[in-house]
PDB file of C-alpha atoms in Angstrom:
ATOM      1  CA  MET M   1     -37.520-126.560  -4.411  1.00  0.00           C
ATOM      2  CA  VAL M   2     -37.579-128.973  -0.811  1.00  0.00           C
ATOM      3  CA  CYS M   3     -34.763-131.545  -0.748  1.00  0.00           C
ATOM      4  CA  LEU M   4     -34.965-133.968   1.892  1.00  0.00           C
ATOM      5  CA  ILE M   5     -31.580-135.835   3.039  1.00  0.00           C
ATOM      6  CA  PHE M   6     -31.971-138.931   4.898  1.00  0.00           C
ATOM      7  CA  GLY M   7     -28.758-138.780   7.031  1.00  0.00           C
ATOM      8  CA  GLY M   8     -28.005-135.237   6.642  1.00  0.00           C
ATOM      9  CA  GLY M   9     -26.724-135.101  10.417  1.00  0.00           C
ATOM     10  CA  GLY M  10     -23.953-137.655   9.057  1.00  0.00           C
ATOM     11  CA  PHE M  11     -20.399-137.021   7.733  1.00  0.00           C
ATOM     12  CA  ILE M  12     -21.206-137.338   4.088  1.00  0.00           C
ATOM     13  CA  GLY M  13     -25.176-135.999   4.756  1.00  0.00           C
ATOM     14  CA  SER M  14     -23.958-133.018   6.434  1.00  0.00           C
ATOM     15  CA  ALA M  15     -21.624-131.954   3.356  1.00  0.00           C
ATOM     16  CA  ILE M  16     -24.173-132.490   1.086  1.00  0.00           C
ATOM     17  CA  ALA M  17     -26.951-130.368   3.107  1.00  0.00           C
ATOM     18  CA  GLU M  18     -24.389-127.610   3.360  1.00  0.00           C
ATOM     19  CA  ARG M  19     -23.569-127.586  -0.487  1.00  0.00           C
ATOM     20  CA  LEU M  20     -27.231-127.700  -1.341  1.00  0.00           C
ATOM     21  CA  ILE M  21     -28.004-124.809   1.347  1.00  0.00           C
ATOM     22  CA  LEU M  22     -25.081-122.362  -0.348  1.00  0.00           C
ATOM     23  CA  ASP M  23     -26.660-123.165  -3.806  1.00  0.00           C
ATOM     24  CA  GLY M  24     -30.052-122.136  -2.817  1.00  0.00           C
ATOM     25  CA  TYR M  25     -32.130-125.195  -2.008  1.00  0.00           C
ATOM     26  CA  LYS M  26     -34.601-125.603   1.111  1.00  0.00           C
ATOM     27  CA  VAL M  27     -33.189-128.401   2.886  1.00  0.00           C
ATOM     28  CA  ARG M  28     -34.885-130.799   5.276  1.00  0.00           C
ATOM     29  CA  ILE M  29     -32.682-133.443   7.150  1.00  0.00           C
ATOM     30  CA  PHE M  30     -34.134-136.552   8.586  1.00  0.00           C
ATOM     31  CA  ASP M  31     -31.867-138.498  11.151  1.00  0.00           C
ATOM     32  CA  ARG M  32     -31.718-140.556  13.912  1.00  0.00           C
ATOM     33  CA  LYS M  33     -32.662-138.881  17.567  1.00  0.00           C
ATOM     34  CA  GLY M  34     -30.208-137.185  18.838  1.00  0.00           C
ATOM     35  CA  ALA M  35     -28.455-136.148  15.726  1.00  0.00           C
ATOM     36  CA  LYS M  36     -26.487-132.858  15.984  1.00  0.00           C
ATOM     37  CA  ASP M  37     -26.011-130.055  13.814  1.00  0.00           C
ATOM     38  CA  VAL M  38     -22.285-130.280  13.593  1.00  0.00           C
ATOM     39  CA  ARG M  39     -21.506-127.692  10.602  1.00  0.00           C
ATOM     40  CA  ASN M  40     -24.099-125.266  12.314  1.00  0.00           C
ATOM     41  CA  LEU M  41     -26.030-125.430   8.716  1.00  0.00           C
ATOM     42  CA  SER M  42     -28.986-123.196   9.993  1.00  0.00           C
ATOM     43  CA  SER M  43     -26.632-120.227  10.101  1.00  0.00           C
ATOM     44  CA  ILE M  44     -26.233-120.221   6.347  1.00  0.00           C
ATOM     45  CA  GLY M  45     -29.807-121.037   5.147  1.00  0.00           C
ATOM     46  CA  ASP M  46     -32.786-122.530   5.357  1.00  0.00           C
ATOM     47  CA  VAL M  47     -32.804-125.909   6.924  1.00  0.00           C
ATOM     48  CA  GLU M  48     -35.281-127.800   8.498  1.00  0.00           C
ATOM     49  CA  TRP M  49     -34.497-130.714  10.993  1.00  0.00           C
ATOM     50  CA  MET M  50     -36.644-133.812  11.652  1.00  0.00           C
ATOM     51  CA  SER M  51     -35.577-136.998  13.561  1.00  0.00           C
ATOM     52  CA  GLY M  52     -37.630-140.205  13.696  1.00  0.00           C
ATOM     53  CA  ASP M  53     -37.413-144.299  12.530  1.00  0.00           C
ATOM     54  CA  LEU M  54     -37.503-145.205   9.025  1.00  0.00           C
ATOM     55  CA  SER M  55     -39.441-148.047   9.964  1.00  0.00           C
ATOM     56  CA  SER M  56     -42.454-146.096  11.058  1.00  0.00           C
ATOM     57  CA  PRO M  57     -44.648-145.260   8.260  1.00  0.00           C
ATOM     58  CA  ARG M  58     -46.077-142.271   9.966  1.00  0.00           C
ATOM     59  CA  ASP M  59     -42.176-140.678  10.028  1.00  0.00           C
ATOM     60  CA  LEU M  60     -41.796-141.333   6.535  1.00  0.00           C
ATOM     61  CA  GLU M  61     -44.979-139.782   5.399  1.00  0.00           C
ATOM     62  CA  THR M  62     -44.470-136.733   7.479  1.00  0.00           C
ATOM     63  CA  ALA M  63     -40.621-136.417   6.264  1.00  0.00           C
ATOM     64  CA  ILE M  64     -41.418-136.992   2.772  1.00  0.00           C
ATOM     65  CA  SER M  65     -44.402-134.655   2.271  1.00  0.00           C
ATOM     66  CA  GLY M  66     -43.814-131.669   0.337  1.00  0.00           C
ATOM     67  CA  ALA M  67     -40.317-132.662  -0.977  1.00  0.00           C
ATOM     68  CA  GLU M  68     -39.289-132.857  -4.598  1.00  0.00           C
ATOM     69  CA  ILE M  69     -35.997-134.307  -4.436  1.00  0.00           C
ATOM     70  CA  ILE M  70     -34.531-137.392  -1.757  1.00  0.00           C
ATOM     71  CA  VAL M  71     -30.748-137.240  -1.040  1.00  0.00           C
ATOM     72  CA  HIS M  72     -30.490-140.927   0.723  1.00  0.00           C
ATOM     73  CA  SER M  73     -27.413-140.892   2.492  1.00  0.00           C
ATOM     74  CA  LEU M  74     -27.986-143.195   5.640  1.00  0.00           C
ATOM     75  CA  SER M  75     -26.534-146.679   6.655  1.00  0.00           C
ATOM     76  CA  ALA M  76     -27.035-148.485   9.848  1.00  0.00           C
ATOM     77  CA  THR M  77     -23.859-150.743   9.006  1.00  0.00           C
ATOM     78  CA  LEU M  78     -20.459-150.811   8.095  1.00  0.00           C
ATOM     79  CA  PRO M  79     -18.581-152.529   5.514  1.00  0.00           C
ATOM     80  CA  LYS M  80     -16.355-154.219   7.757  1.00  0.00           C
ATOM     81  CA  SER M  81     -18.353-155.731  10.066  1.00  0.00           C
ATOM     82  CA  SER M  82     -21.629-156.190   7.948  1.00  0.00           C
ATOM     83  CA  ASN M  83     -20.640-160.140   7.180  1.00  0.00           C
ATOM     84  CA  GLU M  84     -21.043-160.848  10.687  1.00  0.00           C
ATOM     85  CA  ASN M  85     -24.961-160.337  10.518  1.00  0.00           C
ATOM     86  CA  PRO M  86     -26.100-159.907   7.229  1.00  0.00           C
ATOM     87  CA  ILE M  87     -29.686-160.357   8.416  1.00  0.00           C
ATOM     88  CA  TYR M  88     -29.224-157.504  10.587  1.00  0.00           C
ATOM     89  CA  ASP M  89     -27.725-155.440   7.525  1.00  0.00           C
ATOM     90  CA  VAL M  90     -30.731-156.292   5.248  1.00  0.00           C
ATOM     91  CA  GLN M  91     -33.387-155.524   7.872  1.00  0.00           C
ATOM     92  CA  ALA M  92     -31.591-152.348   9.162  1.00  0.00           C
ATOM     93  CA  ASN M  93     -30.796-151.136   5.393  1.00  0.00           C
ATOM     94  CA  LEU M  94     -32.412-152.709   2.731  1.00  0.00           C
ATOM     95  CA  ILE M  95     -36.108-152.779   4.348  1.00  0.00           C
ATOM     96  CA  GLY M  96     -36.406-149.080   5.626  1.00  0.00           C
ATOM     97  CA  PHE M  97     -35.214-148.248   2.121  1.00  0.00           C
ATOM     98  CA  LEU M  98     -38.167-150.254   0.307  1.00  0.00           C
ATOM     99  CA  LYS M  99     -40.313-148.463   2.812  1.00  0.00           C
ATOM    100  CA  THR M 100     -38.674-145.258   1.864  1.00  0.00           C
ATOM    101  CA  LEU M 101     -39.251-145.728  -1.928  1.00  0.00           C
ATOM    102  CA  ASP M 102     -43.153-146.701  -1.328  1.00  0.00           C
ATOM    103  CA  ALA M 103     -43.481-143.562   0.497  1.00  0.00           C
ATOM    104  CA  ALA M 104     -41.688-141.354  -2.056  1.00  0.00           C
ATOM    105  CA  VAL M 105     -43.989-143.038  -4.718  1.00  0.00           C
ATOM    106  CA  ALA M 106     -47.353-141.878  -2.847  1.00  0.00           C
ATOM    107  CA  LYS M 107     -45.952-138.745  -2.119  1.00  0.00           C
ATOM    108  CA  LYS M 108     -45.225-138.174  -5.620  1.00  0.00           C
ATOM    109  CA  VAL M 109     -41.563-137.091  -5.023  1.00  0.00           C
ATOM    110  CA  ARG M 110     -39.474-136.316  -8.494  1.00  0.00           C
ATOM    111  CA  LYS M 111     -36.054-137.727  -8.175  1.00  0.00           C
ATOM    112  CA  ILE M 112     -33.919-139.986  -5.433  1.00  0.00           C
ATOM    113  CA  VAL M 113     -30.359-139.528  -5.391  1.00  0.00           C
ATOM    114  CA  PHE M 114     -28.733-142.300  -3.864  1.00  0.00           C
ATOM    115  CA  ILE M 115     -25.141-142.638  -1.795  1.00  0.00           C
ATOM    116  CA  SER M 116     -24.228-146.172  -3.163  1.00  0.00           C
ATOM    117  CA  SER M 117     -20.367-147.643  -2.530  1.00  0.00           C
ATOM    118  CA  GLY M 118     -17.879-147.697  -4.987  1.00  0.00           C
ATOM    119  CA  GLY M 119     -15.404-149.404  -2.607  1.00  0.00           C
ATOM    120  CA  THR M 120     -17.544-152.381  -1.958  1.00  0.00           C
ATOM    121  CA  VAL M 121     -20.142-153.021  -4.779  1.00  0.00           C
ATOM    122  CA  TYR M 122     -17.429-154.216  -7.318  1.00  0.00           C
ATOM    123  CA  GLY M 123     -15.335-156.486  -5.337  1.00  0.00           C
ATOM    124  CA  ASN M 124     -12.112-158.174  -6.820  1.00  0.00           C
ATOM    125  CA  VAL M 125     -10.895-156.036  -9.780  1.00  0.00           C
ATOM    126  CA  LYS M 126     -11.038-157.319 -13.240  1.00  0.00           C
ATOM    127  CA  TYR M 127      -9.555-154.169 -15.062  1.00  0.00           C
ATOM    128  CA  CYS M 128      -8.526-150.619 -13.962  1.00  0.00           C
ATOM    129  CA  PRO M 129      -9.638-148.181 -13.523  1.00  0.00           C
ATOM    130  CA  ILE M 130     -13.209-149.524 -12.740  1.00  0.00           C
ATOM    131  CA  ASP M 131     -16.071-148.133 -15.056  1.00  0.00           C
ATOM    132  CA  GLU M 132     -19.975-148.366 -14.219  1.00  0.00           C
ATOM    133  CA  HIS M 133     -19.903-151.649 -16.538  1.00  0.00           C
ATOM    134  CA  HIS M 134     -17.479-153.399 -14.371  1.00  0.00           C
ATOM    135  CA  PRO M 135     -18.777-156.733 -12.752  1.00  0.00           C
ATOM    136  CA  THR M 136     -20.411-156.234  -9.407  1.00  0.00           C
ATOM    137  CA  ASN M 137     -19.371-159.155  -6.932  1.00  0.00           C
ATOM    138  CA  PRO M 138     -19.305-157.715  -3.533  1.00  0.00           C
ATOM    139  CA  LEU M 139     -17.128-159.098  -0.849  1.00  0.00           C
ATOM    140  CA  VAL M 140     -19.239-157.768   2.018  1.00  0.00           C
ATOM    141  CA  SER M 141     -22.651-157.898   2.718  1.00  0.00           C
ATOM    142  CA  TYR M 142     -22.781-154.117   3.038  1.00  0.00           C
ATOM    143  CA  GLY M 143     -21.884-154.021  -0.823  1.00  0.00           C
ATOM    144  CA  VAL M 144     -24.623-156.412  -1.613  1.00  0.00           C
ATOM    145  CA  THR M 145     -27.037-154.246   0.502  1.00  0.00           C
ATOM    146  CA  LYS M 146     -25.924-151.014  -1.845  1.00  0.00           C
ATOM    147  CA  LEU M 147     -26.088-152.712  -4.908  1.00  0.00           C
ATOM    148  CA  SER M 148     -29.455-154.181  -4.173  1.00  0.00           C
ATOM    149  CA  MET M 149     -31.049-150.534  -3.498  1.00  0.00           C
ATOM    150  CA  GLU M 150     -29.468-149.335  -6.384  1.00  0.00           C
ATOM    151  CA  LYS M 151     -31.630-152.198  -8.466  1.00  0.00           C
ATOM    152  CA  TYR M 152     -34.662-151.303  -6.468  1.00  0.00           C
ATOM    153  CA  LEU M 153     -34.214-147.824  -8.053  1.00  0.00           C
ATOM    154  CA  THR M 154     -34.125-148.757 -11.229  1.00  0.00           C
ATOM    155  CA  ILE M 155     -37.224-150.985 -10.877  1.00  0.00           C
ATOM    156  CA  TYR M 156     -39.199-148.188  -9.206  1.00  0.00           C
ATOM    157  CA  GLN M 157     -37.979-145.887 -12.137  1.00  0.00           C
ATOM    158  CA  ARG M 158     -39.504-148.033 -14.841  1.00  0.00           C
ATOM    159  CA  SER M 159     -42.727-148.837 -12.659  1.00  0.00           C
ATOM    160  CA  PHE M 160     -43.323-145.635 -11.180  1.00  0.00           C
ATOM    161  CA  GLY M 161     -41.505-143.176 -12.990  1.00  0.00           C
ATOM    162  CA  LEU M 162     -39.668-142.168  -9.908  1.00  0.00           C
ATOM    163  CA  GLN M 163     -36.233-140.762 -11.201  1.00  0.00           C
ATOM    164  CA  SER M 164     -33.092-141.872  -9.488  1.00  0.00           C
ATOM    165  CA  ILE M 165     -29.519-141.648  -9.813  1.00  0.00           C
ATOM    166  CA  SER M 166     -26.989-143.704  -7.837  1.00  0.00           C
ATOM    167  CA  LEU M 167     -23.587-142.101  -7.000  1.00  0.00           C
ATOM    168  CA  ARG M 168     -21.017-144.986  -6.093  1.00  0.00           C
ATOM    169  CA  VAL M 169     -18.922-142.662  -4.118  1.00  0.00           C
ATOM    170  CA  SER M 170     -15.321-144.055  -3.466  1.00  0.00           C
ATOM    171  CA  ASN M 171     -13.353-143.721  -0.224  1.00  0.00           C
ATOM    172  CA  PRO M 172     -14.546-140.072   0.966  1.00  0.00           C
ATOM    173  CA  PHE M 173     -12.727-138.274   3.875  1.00  0.00           C
ATOM    174  CA  GLY M 174     -12.467-134.838   5.187  1.00  0.00           C
ATOM    175  CA  GLU M 175     -13.429-132.479   8.022  1.00  0.00           C
ATOM    176  CA  TRP M 176     -16.214-133.592  10.512  1.00  0.00           C
ATOM    177  CA  GLN M 177     -15.779-137.435   9.808  1.00  0.00           C
ATOM    178  CA  ARG M 178     -16.458-139.632  12.782  1.00  0.00           C
ATOM    179  CA  VAL M 179     -13.168-141.514  13.296  1.00  0.00           C
ATOM    180  CA  GLU M 180     -14.382-143.538  16.596  1.00  0.00           C
ATOM    181  CA  LYS M 181     -15.890-146.357  14.289  1.00  0.00           C
ATOM    182  CA  GLY M 182     -12.794-147.034  12.702  1.00  0.00           C
ATOM    183  CA  GLN M 183     -13.833-146.345   9.304  1.00  0.00           C
ATOM    184  CA  GLY M 184     -11.919-144.077   6.796  1.00  0.00           C
ATOM    185  CA  ALA M 185      -8.352-144.799   6.373  1.00  0.00           C
ATOM    186  CA  VAL M 186      -7.525-140.966   6.024  1.00  0.00           C
ATOM    187  CA  GLY M 187      -9.462-139.674   8.932  1.00  0.00           C
ATOM    188  CA  VAL M 188      -8.385-142.852  11.363  1.00  0.00           C
ATOM    189  CA  PHE M 189      -5.077-142.600  10.207  1.00  0.00           C
ATOM    190  CA  LEU M 190      -4.805-138.871  10.870  1.00  0.00           C
ATOM    191  CA  SER M 191      -6.816-139.418  14.264  1.00  0.00           C
ATOM    192  CA  ARG M 192      -4.628-141.571  15.522  1.00  0.00           C
ATOM    193  CA  ALA M 193      -1.409-139.905  14.139  1.00  0.00           C
ATOM    194  CA  LEU M 194      -2.325-136.858  16.331  1.00  0.00           C
ATOM    195  CA  THR M 195      -3.200-138.696  19.455  1.00  0.00           C
ATOM    196  CA  ASN M 196      -0.150-140.667  19.513  1.00  0.00           C
ATOM    197  CA  GLN M 197      -1.881-144.022  18.913  1.00  0.00           C
ATOM    198  CA  THR M 198      -0.535-146.892  16.793  1.00  0.00           C
ATOM    199  CA  ILE M 199      -2.099-147.358  13.076  1.00  0.00           C
ATOM    200  CA  ASP M 200      -3.181-150.752  12.141  1.00  0.00           C
ATOM    201  CA  ILE M 201      -2.600-151.765   8.551  1.00  0.00           C
ATOM    202  CA  TRP M 202      -4.197-154.781   7.095  1.00  0.00           C
ATOM    203  CA  GLY M 203      -1.877-156.458   4.511  1.00  0.00           C
ATOM    204  CA  ASP M 204       1.824-155.119   3.798  1.00  0.00           C
ATOM    205  CA  GLY M 205       0.050-151.432   2.813  1.00  0.00           C
ATOM    206  CA  THR M 206       0.506-152.080  -0.750  1.00  0.00           C
ATOM    207  CA  ALA M 207      -3.592-152.029  -0.884  1.00  0.00           C
ATOM    208  CA  VAL M 208      -4.719-149.200  -3.319  1.00  0.00           C
ATOM    209  CA  ARG M 209      -7.686-147.042  -2.484  1.00  0.00           C
ATOM    210  CA  ASP M 210      -9.418-144.178  -4.394  1.00  0.00           C
ATOM    211  CA  PHE M 211      -9.586-141.167  -1.792  1.00  0.00           C
ATOM    212  CA  MET M 212     -11.445-137.761  -2.248  1.00  0.00           C
ATOM    213  CA  HIS M 213     -12.814-135.188   0.129  1.00  0.00           C
ATOM    214  CA  VAL M 214     -16.229-135.230   1.032  1.00  0.00           C
ATOM    215  CA  GLU M 215     -16.931-131.608  -0.482  1.00  0.00           C
ATOM    216  CA  ASP M 216     -16.175-132.897  -4.079  1.00  0.00           C
ATOM    217  CA  VAL M 217     -18.788-135.561  -3.012  1.00  0.00           C
ATOM    218  CA  ALA M 218     -21.369-133.061  -2.057  1.00  0.00           C
ATOM    219  CA  THR M 219     -20.658-130.881  -5.502  1.00  0.00           C
ATOM    220  CA  ALA M 220     -21.517-134.205  -7.682  1.00  0.00           C
ATOM    221  CA  VAL M 221     -24.818-134.524  -5.595  1.00  0.00           C
ATOM    222  CA  VAL M 222     -25.948-131.124  -6.590  1.00  0.00           C
ATOM    223  CA  ARG M 223     -25.277-131.860 -10.031  1.00  0.00           C
ATOM    224  CA  ALA M 224     -26.783-135.107  -9.979  1.00  0.00           C
ATOM    225  CA  VAL M 225     -30.140-133.397  -8.349  1.00  0.00           C
ATOM    226  CA  LYS M 226     -29.795-131.165 -11.496  1.00  0.00           C
ATOM    227  CA  TYR M 227     -29.478-133.847 -14.128  1.00  0.00           C
ATOM    228  CA  SER M 228     -31.742-134.939 -16.680  1.00  0.00           C
ATOM    229  CA  GLY M 229     -30.039-137.510 -18.488  1.00  0.00           C
ATOM    230  CA  ASP M 230     -30.768-140.997 -19.276  1.00  0.00           C
ATOM    231  CA  HIS M 231     -27.862-142.431 -17.092  1.00  0.00           C
ATOM    232  CA  GLN M 232     -28.698-143.899 -13.555  1.00  0.00           C
ATOM    233  CA  VAL M 233     -25.581-144.764 -12.006  1.00  0.00           C
ATOM    234  CA  PHE M 234     -22.130-142.928 -11.625  1.00  0.00           C
ATOM    235  CA  ASN M 235     -18.715-143.381 -10.229  1.00  0.00           C
ATOM    236  CA  ILE M 236     -18.242-140.480  -8.184  1.00  0.00           C
ATOM    237  CA  SER M 237     -14.187-140.584  -7.615  1.00  0.00           C
ATOM    238  CA  SER M 238     -10.706-139.122  -7.726  1.00  0.00           C
ATOM    239  CA  GLY M 239     -10.051-141.271 -10.538  1.00  0.00           C
ATOM    240  CA  GLU M 240      -6.316-142.001  -8.887  1.00  0.00           C
ATOM    241  CA  GLY M 241      -5.002-144.733  -6.843  1.00  0.00           C
ATOM    242  CA  THR M 242      -3.233-144.545  -3.942  1.00  0.00           C
ATOM    243  CA  SER M 243      -1.380-147.565  -1.515  1.00  0.00           C
ATOM    244  CA  LEU M 244      -1.896-147.299   2.022  1.00  0.00           C
ATOM    245  CA  ASN M 245       2.014-147.133   2.653  1.00  0.00           C
ATOM    246  CA  LEU M 246       1.963-144.121   0.493  1.00  0.00           C
ATOM    247  CA  LEU M 247      -0.775-142.353   2.197  1.00  0.00           C
ATOM    248  CA  VAL M 248       1.222-143.009   5.379  1.00  0.00           C
ATOM    249  CA  LYS M 249       4.086-140.885   3.882  1.00  0.00           C
ATOM    250  CA  ILE M 250       1.744-138.305   2.892  1.00  0.00           C
ATOM    251  CA  ILE M 251       0.515-137.733   6.180  1.00  0.00           C
ATOM    252  CA  GLU M 252       4.247-137.880   7.821  1.00  0.00           C
ATOM    253  CA  ASN M 253       4.853-135.098   5.234  1.00  0.00           C
ATOM    254  CA  THR M 254       1.933-133.094   6.216  1.00  0.00           C
ATOM    255  CA  LEU M 255       2.314-133.760   9.894  1.00  0.00           C
ATOM    256  CA  GLY M 256       5.962-133.390  10.390  1.00  0.00           C
ATOM    257  CA  PHE M 257       6.790-136.465  12.073  1.00  0.00           C
ATOM    258  CA  GLY M 258       6.599-140.030  11.872  1.00  0.00           C
ATOM    259  CA  LEU M 259       3.879-142.617  12.444  1.00  0.00           C
ATOM    260  CA  ASN M 260       3.682-145.621  14.691  1.00  0.00           C
ATOM    261  CA  LEU M 261       2.310-148.471  12.389  1.00  0.00           C
ATOM    262  CA  SER M 262       1.344-152.011  12.802  1.00  0.00           C
ATOM    263  CA  TYR M 263       0.920-154.394  10.015  1.00  0.00           C
ATOM    264  CA  HIS M 264      -1.470-157.325  10.434  1.00  0.00           C
ATOM    265  CA  ALA M 265      -2.551-160.096   7.982  1.00  0.00           C
ATOM    266  CA  PRO M 266      -4.978-158.996   5.075  1.00  0.00           C
ATOM    267  CA  ARG M 267      -8.707-159.480   5.518  1.00  0.00           C
ATOM    268  CA  GLN M 268     -10.511-161.317   3.116  1.00  0.00           C
ATOM    269  CA  PHE M 269     -13.095-158.854   2.492  1.00  0.00           C
ATOM    270  CA  ASP M 270     -10.596-156.473   1.339  1.00  0.00           C
ATOM    271  CA  ALA M 271      -9.963-155.873  -2.280  1.00  0.00           C
ATOM    272  CA  PRO M 272      -6.184-155.448  -3.248  1.00  0.00           C
ATOM    273  CA  VAL M 273      -6.997-152.618  -5.255  1.00  0.00           C
ATOM    274  CA  SER M 274      -9.653-150.225  -5.856  1.00  0.00           C
ATOM    275  CA  ILE M 275      -9.356-147.114  -8.296  1.00  0.00           C
ATOM    276  CA  LEU M 276     -12.885-145.984 -10.013  1.00  0.00           C
ATOM    277  CA  SER M 277     -12.813-144.298 -13.490  1.00  0.00           C
ATOM    278  CA  ASN M 278     -14.999-141.090 -13.197  1.00  0.00           C
ATOM    279  CA  GLU M 279     -15.268-140.295 -16.895  1.00  0.00           C
ATOM    280  CA  LEU M 280     -18.753-140.891 -17.278  1.00  0.00           C
ATOM    281  CA  ALA M 281     -19.625-138.270 -14.279  1.00  0.00           C
ATOM    282  CA  LYS M 282     -17.296-135.760 -16.037  1.00  0.00           C
ATOM    283  CA  VAL M 283     -19.190-135.984 -19.085  1.00  0.00           C
ATOM    284  CA  GLU M 284     -23.023-136.213 -18.146  1.00  0.00           C
ATOM    285  CA  LEU M 285     -22.819-134.517 -15.079  1.00  0.00           C
ATOM    286  CA  ASN M 286     -19.856-131.740 -15.990  1.00  0.00           C
ATOM    287  CA  TRP M 287     -18.378-132.703 -12.371  1.00  0.00           C
ATOM    288  CA  GLU M 288     -14.734-133.443 -11.811  1.00  0.00           C
ATOM    289  CA  PRO M 289     -13.078-133.519  -8.349  1.00  0.00           C
ATOM    290  CA  LYS M 290     -11.203-130.298  -7.566  1.00  0.00           C
ATOM    291  CA  ILE M 291      -9.376-131.094  -4.093  1.00  0.00           C
ATOM    292  CA  SER M 292      -6.279-133.069  -4.099  1.00  0.00           C
ATOM    293  CA  LEU M 293      -5.736-135.831  -1.987  1.00  0.00           C
ATOM    294  CA  VAL M 294      -2.460-133.585  -0.573  1.00  0.00           C
ATOM    295  CA  LYS M 295      -4.517-130.677  -0.116  1.00  0.00           C
ATOM    296  CA  GLY M 296      -7.222-132.506   1.681  1.00  0.00           C
ATOM    297  CA  ILE M 297      -5.269-134.223   4.089  1.00  0.00           C
ATOM    298  CA  GLN M 298      -3.685-130.957   5.056  1.00  0.00           C
ATOM    299  CA  ARG M 299      -7.219-129.531   5.609  1.00  0.00           C
ATOM    300  CA  THR M 300      -8.379-132.367   7.133  1.00  0.00           C
ATOM    301  CA  ALA M 301      -5.390-132.386   9.309  1.00  0.00           C
ATOM    302  CA  GLN M 302      -5.995-128.765  10.489  1.00  0.00           C
ATOM    303  CA  TRP M 303      -9.523-129.589  11.257  1.00  0.00           C
ATOM    304  CA  MET M 304      -8.519-132.171  13.778  1.00  0.00           C
ATOM    305  CA  ARG M 305      -5.971-130.150  15.492  1.00  0.00           C
ATOM    306  CA  THR M 306      -8.824-127.738  16.418  1.00  0.00           C
ATOM    307  CA  HIS M 307     -11.537-129.989  16.792  1.00  0.00           C
ATOM    308  CA  LEU M 308      -9.996-133.513  17.965  1.00  0.00           C
ATOM    309  CA  LEU M 309      -7.276-132.344  20.156  1.00  0.00           C
ATOM    310  CA  THR M 310      -9.457-129.763  21.973  1.00  0.00           C
ATOM    311  CA  SER M 311     -12.203-131.958  22.902  1.00  0.00           C
ATOM    312  CA  ASN M 312      -9.710-134.454  24.147  1.00  0.00           C
ATOM    313  CA  GLY M 313      -7.558-132.014  25.713  1.00  0.00           C
TER     314      GLY M 313
END
């Protein structure tokens, strides 16, 4: 079975690719030109690399031909900046996604597993933990676009029989996360701490997030690929809330020294609390996170000491 991963050269996508390869799948990765095999996936199993443009019908057709499963883990924008240019957000993400769905139908792809955003599709919390029935009122264009993609998947499943699973992933972190764009609190805090930089915190540090290691995300994707039940949307999360202030203390305990912090006025698009229930995934996907926040931070810190500091040294 060929599994095609859009964005397989990225942080989440490469972790998914590694897990699928180790589980015996033939993996094809489609990513932008210049994407690198940072995890050295070719050394562990059957993987095919392709690069191109999602807006190109020829590139899409070539990538999708022969694939039975598609994992979509590709985004051209970031949550924190997507409101600055919503038109670009839609053009860069949603339009290409719809072209992908059309090509998938034409090429008779069986299933799409879509990496959505549990941190942005819900917006301000009405109750906690947030389950899949919680109202969806995104505060950023990124979340609106992700939610739109979910809805189009439902339409294509109903209209064309294209099976789909949307995984609303909470705040992932771990090895190989790109921190230069300032996305991902755990990775950014760790990298800044290890390079003696000040850490910016928006608000008073009481904002609560649901952090989970990317290896657990990858395992959830494999379970979604195999899933044959009726549910289409799952929260993939730790199910536990951690404030930014507590995150700082965990990192300080891990590294053995204090962090330099700079507190700023809160941003309008940051929800004060986001904790996702993962009960549905536990029951339906037979999945649950295995790596604790403390253990995940220890692993990530060790990786950064080896890779980040070496590359900067």
